[in-house]
Short mmCIF file of C-alpha atoms (C1' of nucleotides) in Angstrom, two decimals:
data_model
loop_
_atom_site.label_atom_id
_atom_site.label_comp_id
_atom_site.label_asym_id
_atom_site.label_seq_id
_atom_site.Cartn_x
_atom_site.Cartn_y
_atom_site.Cartn_z
CA UNK A 1 -6.68 -72.67 -18.29
CA UNK A 2 -9.10 -73.47 -21.00
CA UNK A 3 -10.22 -70.00 -21.91
CA UNK A 4 -6.66 -68.81 -22.42
CA UNK A 5 -5.81 -71.79 -24.58
CA UNK A 6 -8.87 -71.18 -26.67
CA UNK A 7 -8.04 -67.53 -27.06
CA UNK A 8 -4.51 -68.44 -28.12
CA UNK A 9 -5.88 -70.84 -30.70
CA UNK A 10 -8.14 -68.12 -32.04
CA UNK A 11 -5.23 -65.71 -32.31
CA UNK A 12 -3.19 -68.32 -34.13
CA UNK A 13 -6.03 -68.87 -36.60
CA UNK A 14 -6.51 -65.19 -37.23
CA UNK A 15 -2.77 -64.66 -37.61
CA UNK A 16 -2.54 -67.60 -39.95
CA UNK A 17 -5.20 -66.18 -42.22
CA UNK A 18 -3.06 -63.18 -42.99
CA UNK A 19 -6.21 -61.09 -43.32
CA UNK A 20 -9.70 -61.07 -41.88
CA UNK A 21 -11.94 -63.89 -40.75
CA UNK A 22 -15.58 -64.11 -39.64
CA UNK A 23 -16.74 -65.56 -36.34
CA UNK A 24 -18.15 -68.59 -38.09
CA UNK A 25 -14.89 -69.45 -39.81
CA UNK A 26 -12.89 -68.91 -36.65
CA UNK A 27 -15.25 -71.06 -34.63
CA UNK A 28 -15.04 -73.86 -37.20
CA UNK A 29 -11.26 -73.66 -37.35
CA UNK A 30 -10.84 -73.82 -33.59
CA UNK A 31 -13.63 -76.32 -33.11
CA UNK A 32 -15.83 -74.28 -30.80
CA UNK A 33 -19.48 -73.27 -30.83
CA UNK A 34 -19.90 -69.96 -32.61
CA UNK A 35 -21.13 -68.14 -29.53
CA UNK A 36 -18.19 -69.31 -27.43
CA UNK A 37 -15.83 -68.05 -30.09
CA UNK A 38 -17.74 -64.81 -30.19
CA UNK A 39 -17.42 -64.29 -26.45
CA UNK A 40 -13.68 -64.86 -26.64
CA UNK A 41 -13.37 -62.52 -29.62
CA UNK A 42 -15.29 -59.77 -27.82
CA UNK A 43 -12.76 -59.83 -25.03
CA UNK A 44 -9.84 -60.00 -27.42
CA UNK A 45 -11.35 -56.98 -29.15
CA UNK A 46 -11.57 -55.17 -25.81
CA UNK A 47 -7.86 -55.65 -25.16
CA UNK A 48 -6.97 -54.72 -28.74
CA UNK A 49 -5.59 -58.13 -29.57
CA UNK A 50 -8.01 -58.30 -32.50
CA UNK A 51 -9.68 -55.62 -34.56
CA UNK A 52 -12.85 -55.71 -36.60
CA UNK A 53 -13.62 -54.32 -40.04
CA UNK A 54 -16.87 -52.84 -41.30
CA UNK A 55 -18.23 -56.20 -42.29
CA UNK A 56 -17.64 -57.52 -38.77
CA UNK A 57 -14.67 -59.64 -39.68
CA UNK A 58 -11.74 -59.97 -37.35
CA UNK A 59 -8.01 -59.40 -37.85
CA UNK A 60 -5.05 -59.20 -35.51
CA UNK A 61 -5.05 -55.97 -33.53
CA UNK A 62 -2.40 -53.37 -32.88
CA UNK A 63 -2.41 -54.17 -29.20
CA UNK A 64 -1.03 -57.60 -29.93
CA UNK A 65 1.32 -56.62 -32.74
CA UNK A 66 2.76 -53.91 -30.57
CA UNK A 67 3.74 -56.36 -27.85
CA UNK A 68 6.46 -57.75 -30.01
CA UNK A 69 7.85 -54.39 -30.92
CA UNK A 70 8.22 -52.77 -27.53
CA UNK A 71 5.82 -50.36 -25.98
CA UNK A 72 3.18 -47.91 -26.99
CA UNK A 73 3.55 -46.17 -30.30
CA UNK A 74 4.37 -42.59 -29.46
CA UNK A 75 2.74 -41.21 -32.57
CA UNK A 76 -0.53 -42.85 -31.71
CA UNK A 77 -0.33 -41.53 -28.18
CA UNK A 78 0.23 -38.00 -29.42
CA UNK A 79 -2.50 -38.09 -32.00
CA UNK A 80 -5.08 -39.51 -29.59
CA UNK A 81 -4.10 -37.12 -26.83
CA UNK A 82 -3.78 -33.90 -28.80
CA UNK A 83 -7.39 -32.72 -28.53
CA UNK A 84 -7.32 -33.16 -24.78
CA UNK A 85 -3.88 -31.64 -24.27
CA UNK A 86 -4.88 -28.58 -26.34
CA UNK A 87 -8.10 -28.19 -24.36
CA UNK A 88 -6.25 -28.59 -21.07
CA UNK A 89 -3.76 -25.88 -22.00
CA UNK A 90 -6.65 -23.54 -22.88
CA UNK A 91 -8.65 -24.20 -19.75
CA UNK A 92 -5.79 -24.29 -17.25
CA UNK A 93 -3.77 -21.51 -18.81
CA UNK A 94 -0.64 -23.64 -18.30
CA UNK A 95 1.82 -25.50 -20.47
CA UNK A 96 0.89 -29.16 -20.97
CA UNK A 97 3.21 -32.10 -21.45
CA UNK A 98 2.93 -35.80 -22.03
CA UNK A 99 5.85 -37.97 -20.96
CA UNK A 100 6.65 -41.65 -21.12
CA UNK A 101 9.11 -43.85 -19.31
CA UNK A 102 11.72 -45.22 -21.68
CA UNK A 103 13.84 -47.57 -19.65
CA UNK A 104 14.64 -45.43 -16.62
CA UNK A 105 14.31 -42.15 -18.48
CA UNK A 106 11.38 -39.79 -18.34
CA UNK A 107 11.02 -38.40 -21.85
CA UNK A 108 8.70 -35.62 -22.99
CA UNK A 109 6.82 -36.84 -26.06
CA UNK A 110 4.30 -34.03 -26.48
CA UNK A 111 4.25 -30.41 -25.42
CA UNK A 112 1.60 -27.71 -25.72
CA UNK A 113 2.67 -24.14 -24.91
CA UNK A 114 1.00 -21.96 -22.36
CA UNK A 115 -1.72 -20.04 -24.22
CA UNK A 116 -0.09 -16.61 -23.74
CA UNK A 117 2.64 -14.67 -25.48
CA UNK A 118 5.48 -15.64 -23.13
CA UNK A 119 8.73 -16.93 -24.58
CA UNK A 120 8.64 -20.75 -24.61
CA UNK A 121 10.88 -23.47 -25.97
CA UNK A 122 9.47 -26.71 -27.35
CA UNK A 123 10.92 -29.49 -25.27
CA UNK A 124 9.74 -32.67 -26.97
CA UNK A 125 12.53 -35.20 -26.56
CA UNK A 126 13.76 -33.63 -23.34
CA UNK A 127 14.72 -36.00 -20.55
CA UNK A 128 13.35 -34.94 -17.19
CA UNK A 129 14.54 -35.85 -13.69
CA UNK A 130 12.40 -38.69 -12.48
CA UNK A 131 12.27 -37.71 -8.84
CA UNK A 132 11.93 -33.93 -9.05
CA UNK A 133 9.18 -33.47 -11.59
CA UNK A 134 5.54 -34.33 -11.24
CA UNK A 135 5.62 -36.22 -14.57
CA UNK A 136 8.59 -38.28 -13.45
CA UNK A 137 7.16 -39.09 -10.07
CA UNK A 138 3.91 -40.30 -11.60
CA UNK A 139 5.71 -42.51 -14.10
CA UNK A 140 7.97 -44.01 -11.47
CA UNK A 141 5.12 -44.55 -9.01
CA UNK A 142 3.05 -46.41 -11.58
CA UNK A 143 5.87 -48.12 -13.46
CA UNK A 144 4.65 -51.62 -14.33
CA UNK A 145 7.70 -53.55 -13.27
CA UNK A 146 8.50 -51.67 -10.16
CA UNK A 147 8.50 -53.45 -6.85
CA UNK A 148 9.64 -51.09 -4.21
CA UNK A 149 11.82 -52.69 -1.58
CA UNK A 150 13.37 -51.46 1.62
CA UNK A 151 12.48 -48.39 3.57
CA UNK A 152 13.50 -45.17 1.94
CA UNK A 153 11.98 -41.85 0.91
CA UNK A 154 11.39 -43.02 -2.65
CA UNK A 155 9.15 -45.78 -1.36
CA UNK A 156 7.06 -43.38 0.68
CA UNK A 157 6.72 -41.05 -2.30
CA UNK A 158 5.67 -43.89 -4.62
CA UNK A 159 3.05 -45.03 -2.16
CA UNK A 160 1.76 -41.49 -1.67
CA UNK A 161 1.52 -40.77 -5.40
CA UNK A 162 -0.18 -44.09 -6.10
CA UNK A 163 -2.67 -43.56 -3.31
CA UNK A 164 -3.48 -40.01 -4.38
CA UNK A 165 -3.52 -40.70 -8.10
CA UNK A 166 -1.51 -37.60 -9.06
CA UNK A 167 1.70 -35.81 -8.15
CA UNK A 168 2.75 -32.22 -7.54
CA UNK A 169 6.09 -30.52 -8.07
CA UNK A 170 6.62 -27.33 -6.13
CA UNK A 171 9.65 -25.57 -7.52
CA UNK A 172 11.94 -28.54 -7.15
CA UNK A 173 13.04 -28.55 -10.76
CA UNK A 174 12.66 -25.13 -12.31
CA UNK A 175 13.03 -22.00 -10.25
CA UNK A 176 9.70 -20.33 -9.78
CA UNK A 177 7.74 -23.00 -11.61
CA UNK A 178 5.47 -25.73 -10.35
CA UNK A 179 3.57 -28.60 -11.91
CA UNK A 180 0.98 -31.33 -11.56
CA UNK A 181 0.75 -34.68 -13.27
CA UNK A 182 -1.59 -37.67 -13.47
CA UNK A 183 -1.27 -41.13 -15.04
CA UNK A 184 -2.55 -42.04 -18.51
CA UNK A 185 -3.58 -45.67 -18.89
CA UNK A 186 -3.71 -47.96 -21.88
CA UNK A 187 -6.27 -50.60 -22.77
CA UNK A 188 -5.01 -53.02 -20.15
CA UNK A 189 -5.18 -50.47 -17.37
CA UNK A 190 -1.44 -50.10 -17.09
CA UNK A 191 0.04 -46.63 -16.99
CA UNK A 192 1.66 -45.84 -20.31
CA UNK A 193 2.28 -42.10 -19.97
CA UNK A 194 1.92 -39.17 -17.64
CA UNK A 195 0.00 -36.00 -18.41
CA UNK A 196 1.16 -32.84 -16.67
CA UNK A 197 0.78 -29.07 -16.54
CA UNK A 198 3.38 -26.57 -15.41
CA UNK A 199 3.69 -22.83 -15.03
CA UNK A 200 4.60 -20.10 -12.53
CA UNK A 201 4.30 -21.47 -9.02
CA UNK A 202 1.78 -18.85 -7.91
CA UNK A 203 -0.60 -19.94 -10.68
CA UNK A 204 -0.33 -23.67 -9.98
CA UNK A 205 -0.12 -23.76 -6.19
CA UNK A 206 -2.42 -22.41 -3.52
CA UNK A 207 -1.20 -20.33 -0.59
CA UNK A 208 0.05 -23.43 1.27
CA UNK A 209 2.27 -24.84 -1.49
CA UNK A 210 -0.39 -27.44 -2.23
CA UNK A 211 -1.98 -27.99 -5.58
CA UNK A 212 -5.02 -26.01 -6.59
CA UNK A 213 -7.97 -28.44 -6.49
CA UNK A 214 -9.45 -27.07 -9.68
CA UNK A 215 -6.24 -27.77 -11.60
CA UNK A 216 -5.93 -31.23 -10.06
CA UNK A 217 -9.41 -32.04 -11.31
CA UNK A 218 -8.62 -30.74 -14.78
CA UNK A 219 -5.41 -32.77 -15.07
CA UNK A 220 -6.82 -36.00 -13.70
CA UNK A 221 -9.97 -35.72 -15.82
CA UNK A 222 -7.99 -35.01 -18.97
CA UNK A 223 -5.67 -37.93 -18.19
CA UNK A 224 -8.68 -40.18 -17.83
CA UNK A 225 -10.19 -38.94 -21.08
CA UNK A 226 -6.96 -39.73 -22.89
CA UNK A 227 -6.88 -43.12 -21.17
CA UNK A 228 -10.32 -43.87 -22.55
CA UNK A 229 -9.12 -42.81 -26.00
CA UNK A 230 -6.44 -45.47 -25.62
CA UNK A 231 -8.95 -48.14 -24.76
CA UNK A 232 -9.05 -47.99 -20.99
CA UNK A 233 -12.30 -49.16 -19.43
CA UNK A 234 -11.79 -48.12 -15.80
CA UNK H 1 -13.89 -62.26 -19.80
CA UNK H 2 -11.78 -61.65 -16.79
CA UNK H 3 -9.13 -64.26 -17.28
CA UNK H 4 -8.36 -63.05 -20.78
CA UNK H 5 -8.10 -59.46 -19.65
CA UNK H 6 -5.78 -60.47 -16.89
CA UNK H 7 -3.61 -62.46 -19.25
CA UNK H 8 -3.46 -59.50 -21.60
CA UNK H 9 -2.37 -57.27 -18.74
CA UNK H 10 0.34 -59.73 -17.84
CA UNK H 11 1.58 -59.82 -21.42
CA UNK H 12 1.64 -56.04 -21.52
CA UNK H 13 3.69 -55.93 -18.33
CA UNK H 14 6.16 -58.51 -19.56
CA UNK H 15 6.45 -56.77 -22.92
CA UNK H 16 6.92 -53.44 -21.23
CA UNK H 17 9.79 -54.76 -19.15
CA UNK H 18 11.83 -55.42 -22.25
CA UNK H 19 13.45 -58.37 -20.50
CA UNK H 20 12.48 -60.89 -17.83
CA UNK H 21 10.24 -60.57 -14.80
CA UNK H 22 9.48 -62.82 -11.84
CA UNK H 23 6.01 -63.94 -10.82
CA UNK H 24 6.06 -61.68 -7.80
CA UNK H 25 6.83 -58.56 -9.83
CA UNK H 26 4.25 -59.42 -12.45
CA UNK H 27 1.60 -60.05 -9.82
CA UNK H 28 2.35 -56.75 -8.13
CA UNK H 29 2.29 -54.88 -11.41
CA UNK H 30 -1.04 -56.32 -12.48
CA UNK H 31 -2.53 -56.21 -8.99
CA UNK H 32 -3.27 -59.89 -8.60
CA UNK H 33 -2.46 -62.51 -5.96
CA UNK H 34 0.79 -64.25 -6.80
CA UNK H 35 -0.80 -67.63 -7.28
CA UNK H 36 -3.41 -66.26 -9.67
CA UNK H 37 -0.68 -64.67 -11.72
CA UNK H 38 1.23 -67.92 -11.64
CA UNK H 39 -1.74 -69.90 -12.94
CA UNK H 40 -2.16 -67.47 -15.80
CA UNK H 41 1.55 -67.57 -16.56
CA UNK H 42 1.58 -71.37 -16.62
CA UNK H 43 -1.03 -71.35 -19.33
CA UNK H 44 0.70 -68.58 -21.24
CA UNK H 45 3.84 -70.70 -21.03
CA UNK H 46 1.94 -73.68 -22.38
CA UNK H 47 0.85 -71.76 -25.46
CA UNK H 48 4.31 -70.27 -25.91
CA UNK H 49 3.16 -66.71 -25.31
CA UNK H 50 5.77 -66.46 -22.55
CA UNK H 51 9.03 -68.23 -21.99
CA UNK H 52 10.98 -68.83 -18.82
CA UNK H 53 14.69 -68.59 -18.09
CA UNK H 54 16.79 -70.74 -15.77
CA UNK H 55 16.01 -68.56 -12.81
CA UNK H 56 12.28 -69.01 -13.41
CA UNK H 57 11.74 -65.52 -14.72
CA UNK H 58 9.35 -64.87 -17.56
CA UNK H 59 9.77 -63.12 -20.91
CA UNK H 60 7.64 -62.84 -24.03
CA UNK H 61 7.60 -66.09 -25.98
CA UNK H 62 8.18 -66.87 -29.62
CA UNK H 63 4.61 -68.07 -29.99
CA UNK H 64 3.39 -64.57 -29.37
CA UNK H 65 6.09 -62.70 -31.26
CA UNK H 66 5.52 -64.91 -34.24
CA UNK H 67 1.85 -63.97 -34.46
CA UNK H 68 2.77 -60.52 -35.63
CA UNK H 69 5.15 -61.74 -38.28
CA UNK H 70 3.00 -64.24 -40.10
CA UNK H 71 3.12 -67.92 -39.56
CA UNK H 72 5.57 -70.48 -38.34
CA UNK H 73 9.23 -69.81 -38.88
CA UNK H 74 10.31 -72.24 -41.53
CA UNK H 75 13.86 -72.51 -40.23
CA UNK H 76 12.62 -73.52 -36.82
CA UNK H 77 10.30 -76.07 -38.36
CA UNK H 78 13.14 -77.60 -40.36
CA UNK H 79 15.57 -77.69 -37.49
CA UNK H 80 13.07 -79.27 -35.09
CA UNK H 81 11.89 -81.76 -37.66
CA UNK H 82 15.19 -82.83 -39.15
CA UNK H 83 15.99 -85.67 -36.75
CA UNK H 84 12.59 -87.18 -37.35
CA UNK H 85 12.57 -86.69 -41.11
CA UNK H 86 16.02 -88.30 -41.40
CA UNK H 87 14.92 -91.25 -39.28
CA UNK H 88 11.73 -91.63 -41.29
CA UNK H 89 13.65 -91.74 -44.56
CA UNK H 90 15.93 -94.43 -43.16
CA UNK H 91 13.17 -96.58 -41.74
CA UNK H 92 10.71 -96.27 -44.61
CA UNK H 93 13.25 -96.32 -47.40
CA UNK H 94 11.34 -93.45 -49.07
CA UNK H 95 11.93 -89.79 -49.76
CA UNK H 96 10.55 -87.51 -47.05
CA UNK H 97 9.15 -84.02 -47.43
CA UNK H 98 7.74 -81.34 -45.22
CA UNK H 99 5.36 -78.84 -46.79
CA UNK H 100 3.48 -75.80 -45.59
CA UNK H 101 0.52 -73.87 -46.92
CA UNK H 102 1.52 -70.38 -47.94
CA UNK H 103 -1.67 -68.65 -48.94
CA UNK H 104 -3.18 -71.20 -51.30
CA UNK H 105 0.14 -72.73 -52.30
CA UNK H 106 1.60 -75.97 -51.05
CA UNK H 107 5.33 -75.36 -50.75
CA UNK H 108 8.02 -77.93 -49.96
CA UNK H 109 10.16 -76.57 -47.15
CA UNK H 110 12.28 -79.62 -46.37
CA UNK H 111 13.29 -82.67 -48.36
CA UNK H 112 15.25 -85.78 -47.41
CA UNK H 113 16.34 -88.05 -50.27
CA UNK H 114 15.50 -91.73 -50.49
CA UNK H 115 18.36 -93.54 -48.82
CA UNK H 116 19.59 -95.28 -51.99
CA UNK H 117 21.74 -94.32 -54.93
CA UNK H 118 18.95 -93.30 -57.29
CA UNK H 119 19.14 -89.97 -59.07
CA UNK H 120 17.17 -87.39 -57.08
CA UNK H 121 16.65 -83.66 -57.32
CA UNK H 122 16.30 -81.48 -54.21
CA UNK H 123 12.91 -79.84 -54.47
CA UNK H 124 12.79 -77.43 -51.52
CA UNK H 125 10.81 -74.42 -52.69
CA UNK H 126 8.78 -76.44 -55.17
CA UNK H 127 5.06 -75.71 -55.34
CA UNK H 128 2.94 -78.84 -55.38
CA UNK H 129 -0.64 -79.33 -56.62
CA UNK H 130 -2.92 -79.08 -53.63
CA UNK H 131 -5.46 -81.63 -54.74
CA UNK H 132 -3.28 -84.32 -56.31
CA UNK H 133 -0.57 -84.83 -53.72
CA UNK H 134 -0.90 -86.32 -50.29
CA UNK H 135 0.91 -83.33 -48.76
CA UNK H 136 -1.44 -80.90 -50.43
CA UNK H 137 -4.56 -82.77 -49.49
CA UNK H 138 -3.54 -82.89 -45.84
CA UNK H 139 -2.78 -79.18 -45.74
CA UNK H 140 -6.05 -78.27 -47.41
CA UNK H 141 -8.08 -80.61 -45.24
CA UNK H 142 -6.66 -79.17 -42.05
CA UNK H 143 -6.28 -75.56 -43.19
CA UNK H 144 -7.27 -73.35 -40.24
CA UNK H 145 -9.47 -70.94 -42.11
CA UNK H 146 -11.22 -73.37 -44.35
CA UNK H 147 -14.96 -73.74 -44.14
CA UNK H 148 -16.07 -76.09 -46.81
CA UNK H 149 -19.35 -75.13 -48.38
CA UNK H 150 -21.57 -76.71 -50.89
CA UNK H 151 -21.56 -80.27 -52.08
CA UNK H 152 -18.60 -81.23 -54.20
CA UNK H 153 -15.83 -83.84 -54.37
CA UNK H 154 -13.37 -81.56 -52.57
CA UNK H 155 -15.66 -81.47 -49.58
CA UNK H 156 -15.88 -85.23 -49.42
CA UNK H 157 -12.11 -85.53 -49.68
CA UNK H 158 -11.52 -82.99 -46.93
CA UNK H 159 -13.89 -84.81 -44.65
CA UNK H 160 -12.31 -88.16 -45.43
CA UNK H 161 -8.76 -86.93 -44.84
CA UNK H 162 -9.73 -85.21 -41.62
CA UNK H 163 -11.52 -88.27 -40.34
CA UNK H 164 -8.66 -90.61 -41.22
CA UNK H 165 -5.89 -88.28 -40.08
CA UNK H 166 -3.68 -88.89 -43.14
CA UNK H 167 -3.86 -88.89 -46.94
CA UNK H 168 -2.60 -91.11 -49.73
CA UNK H 169 -1.65 -90.25 -53.28
CA UNK H 170 -1.71 -93.14 -55.72
CA UNK H 171 0.09 -92.12 -58.88
CA UNK H 172 -2.03 -89.05 -59.40
CA UNK H 173 0.87 -86.65 -59.60
CA UNK H 174 4.02 -88.39 -60.69
CA UNK H 175 3.87 -91.37 -62.99
CA UNK H 176 4.72 -94.52 -61.11
CA UNK H 177 5.09 -92.79 -57.77
CA UNK H 178 2.85 -92.75 -54.73
CA UNK H 179 2.87 -90.99 -51.36
CA UNK H 180 1.45 -90.66 -47.90
CA UNK H 181 1.16 -87.61 -45.68
CA UNK H 182 0.03 -86.69 -42.17
CA UNK H 183 -0.50 -83.34 -40.38
CA UNK H 184 2.10 -81.67 -38.16
CA UNK H 185 0.60 -79.53 -35.40
CA UNK H 186 1.94 -76.52 -33.53
CA UNK H 187 1.58 -75.62 -29.88
CA UNK H 188 -2.06 -74.59 -30.24
CA UNK H 189 -3.02 -77.82 -31.93
CA UNK H 190 -3.47 -76.24 -35.32
CA UNK H 191 -1.91 -77.88 -38.33
CA UNK H 192 1.15 -75.94 -39.43
CA UNK H 193 2.76 -78.36 -41.89
CA UNK H 194 2.36 -81.73 -43.56
CA UNK H 195 4.89 -84.54 -43.35
CA UNK H 196 4.96 -86.97 -46.27
CA UNK H 197 6.86 -89.84 -47.87
CA UNK H 198 6.92 -90.75 -51.54
CA UNK H 199 8.50 -93.34 -53.75
CA UNK H 200 7.71 -95.99 -56.39
CA UNK H 201 4.07 -96.94 -56.13
CA UNK H 202 4.79 -100.63 -55.55
CA UNK H 203 6.83 -99.76 -52.46
CA UNK H 204 4.26 -97.39 -50.95
CA UNK H 205 0.98 -99.12 -51.83
CA UNK H 206 -0.31 -102.58 -51.09
CA UNK H 207 -1.82 -104.85 -53.77
CA UNK H 208 -5.18 -102.99 -53.67
CA UNK H 209 -3.83 -99.45 -54.25
CA UNK H 210 -4.27 -98.68 -50.57
CA UNK H 211 -1.54 -97.48 -48.26
CA UNK H 212 0.70 -99.96 -46.51
CA UNK H 213 -0.33 -99.87 -42.82
CA UNK H 214 3.27 -100.03 -41.65
CA UNK H 215 4.16 -96.90 -43.60
CA UNK H 216 1.02 -95.12 -42.44
CA UNK H 217 2.03 -95.80 -38.87
CA UNK H 218 5.55 -94.52 -39.47
CA UNK H 219 4.39 -91.31 -41.10
CA UNK H 220 1.70 -90.49 -38.57
CA UNK H 221 3.96 -91.28 -35.63
CA UNK H 222 6.78 -89.16 -37.01
CA UNK H 223 4.34 -86.32 -37.66
CA UNK H 224 3.18 -86.54 -34.07
CA UNK H 225 6.74 -86.57 -32.78
CA UNK H 226 7.50 -83.42 -34.74
CA UNK H 227 4.26 -81.89 -33.44
CA UNK H 228 5.41 -82.51 -29.90
CA UNK H 229 8.75 -80.88 -30.74
CA UNK H 230 6.73 -77.84 -31.75
CA UNK H 231 4.89 -77.74 -28.45
CA UNK H 232 1.81 -79.78 -29.23
CA UNK H 233 0.23 -81.45 -26.20
CA UNK H 234 -2.35 -83.66 -27.90
"C1'" DG O 1 -41.22 -61.52 -50.17
"C1'" DA O 2 -38.93 -65.71 -48.53
"C1'" DT O 3 -34.83 -67.84 -47.32
"C1'" DC O 4 -30.26 -68.23 -45.77
"C1'" DT O 5 -26.15 -66.74 -43.50
"C1'" DC O 6 -23.98 -63.67 -40.82
"C1'" DG O 7 -22.55 -61.40 -36.21
"C1'" DT O 8 -24.55 -60.43 -31.76
"C1'" DA O 9 -27.30 -60.67 -27.31
"C1'" DC O 10 -29.40 -63.10 -23.38
"C1'" DG O 11 -29.54 -66.08 -19.53
"C1'" DA O 12 -29.07 -70.65 -16.96
"C1'" DC O 13 -25.77 -73.48 -14.89
"C1'" DA O 14 -21.82 -76.33 -14.20
"C1'" DT O 15 -17.20 -76.29 -14.33
"C1'" DG O 16 -13.08 -74.07 -14.45
"C1'" DG O 17 -10.71 -69.93 -12.72
"C1'" DT O 18 -9.47 -67.89 -8.29
"C1'" DC O 19 -6.57 -67.65 -4.53
"C1'" DG O 20 -5.18 -68.77 0.46
"C1'" DG O 21 -2.14 -71.78 2.60
"C1'" DA O 22 1.76 -74.53 2.29
"C1'" DC O 23 6.24 -76.13 0.55
"C1'" DA O 24 10.96 -76.69 -1.50
"C1'" DG O 25 14.92 -74.32 -3.03
"C1'" DG O 26 18.21 -70.60 -3.31
"C1'" DA O 27 20.49 -66.46 -1.57
"C1'" DC O 28 22.23 -63.89 2.12
"C1'" DG O 29 23.93 -62.63 6.64
"C1'" DA O 30 25.24 -63.61 11.46
"C1'" DT Z 1 26.36 -73.96 9.76
"C1'" DC Z 2 21.99 -72.18 10.78
"C1'" DG Z 3 18.24 -69.02 10.50
"C1'" DT Z 4 15.76 -65.88 7.81
"C1'" DC Z 5 13.84 -64.14 3.80
"C1'" DC Z 6 12.35 -64.33 -0.78
"C1'" DT Z 7 11.37 -66.82 -4.70
"C1'" DG Z 8 8.48 -69.91 -7.92
"C1'" DT Z 9 5.34 -73.77 -7.54
"C1'" DC Z 10 1.62 -76.93 -5.93
"C1'" DC Z 11 -2.91 -78.30 -3.82
"C1'" DG Z 12 -7.68 -78.11 -3.19
"C1'" DA Z 13 -12.23 -75.81 -1.89
"C1'" DC Z 14 -15.69 -73.05 -3.77
"C1'" DC Z 15 -18.24 -69.79 -6.17
"C1'" DA Z 16 -18.08 -66.63 -9.94
"C1'" DT Z 17 -17.41 -66.64 -14.47
"C1'" DG Z 18 -16.90 -68.98 -18.86
"C1'" DT Z 19 -19.75 -71.90 -21.76
"C1'" DC Z 20 -23.09 -72.36 -25.11
"C1'" DG Z 21 -28.07 -73.18 -26.75
"C1'" DT Z 22 -31.68 -70.29 -28.27
"C1'" DA Z 23 -33.13 -66.34 -30.43
"C1'" DC Z 24 -32.88 -62.03 -33.14
"C1'" DG Z 25 -31.86 -58.25 -36.50
"C1'" DA Z 26 -29.34 -57.11 -40.66
"C1'" DG Z 27 -27.74 -57.99 -45.17
"C1'" DA Z 28 -27.42 -60.70 -49.37
"C1'" DT Z 29 -29.52 -63.63 -52.73
"C1'" DC Z 30 -33.10 -65.79 -55.43
#
DNA sequence: GATCTCGTACGACATGGTCGGACAGGACGA
DNA sequence: TCGTCCTGTCCGACCATGTCGTACGAGATC
């Protein structure tokens, strides 16, 4: 596939420069018309494989460099998400968490307390049960390498969460508490984290043990806003 | 550009797996038909951005991982080139060197002695003059980020070397010695090293201070063989 | 102010990416 | 051993998307 080969050649050139290069130099090095190179670079910019400085020159991007070092940088995720997680805690009146899937483990990487004076413990670094928390169920449902085989309850849950686009947890994990979670996507559209709220069941759920629609909207909209911060174009 | 975005998504999925994935899993994760994913993966394989194990499963490739760590791994270059450099020394009766461009410096990374009993010094690590050695002139002429501006002798030399596909050095650097060099290409077709021979001028040059055609053929063919070892498909 | 070089945008069109159907090979179970 | 299932791979039609010439605005230089 010609376009992929050309993009690879461009990446090699940019990497080989050890710094920044202009479109014209890149095009000359690869042997393409300038506008063709530009089109390729625009897409590479969109997927964070290259970055651009003030003068419009291109360098390798974090999205590419990160591929060789494992997954999303947790510090970047936290810093980009923090405005939205703070706002969500304020508006929903619930505790907010961000979690990622590390191997098979659901790990809390960011936690904002409920905005009240209740006693709360910071649980960054905590490992959550994948199947009994909303955060875990979202991460499992949207896990990139998951193909669900056979007929079992997990498969039905994955399909339901994927179809709905969010998950609810109704007192399965912590007595008296409930939660909601929605997926956070990175620049390629893949789910890289889950954003969730949790609090006393009567504040999260409606009278029928279902999720309150207003809270669902808040969580999914905040998750999408964070996704866009991370370069998602959905 | 859709194909690039899709390829990026595939790379993200493979990177996120931390191991190997089959076509079917990748396709499901990215949301593409299996054969589309396969076509993309074939190209990514061709440019070394993914690699495949015995079972046909895909993992991130060295070509991609290497982009984040600077240029070609010198140890890999030496090990892949050594059969050819040894053979070239035997057949040509001359000393053989491989050099790379590190920033603006032409550095010898591999050296095979002349196959005779003359006194010789191993010069791996030596920095050569870029404009007065065949190795240097090849590397400069084919440097990926070079756009040659203005009208000067260097520009004419670059154009001549590029057009010819090899360079000659006729006693400009070492008294009584002469050399030839040709470009070695990597998997994307870019020049990553120069392969050269050198020895007493009367053994390298013909009666008119031009290169002996038989030696030119040997050097260029060996350079191409090494290029193919590195994944070049030219 | 004129000129040159840069990165970027637009739009026509042909060719290259997309993808359904098919196949060979391997694993597994009856 | 045979049948079934799942895998990765190949082939070819076709249309959507990548290609690229033309043009433009911005910045630097004389």
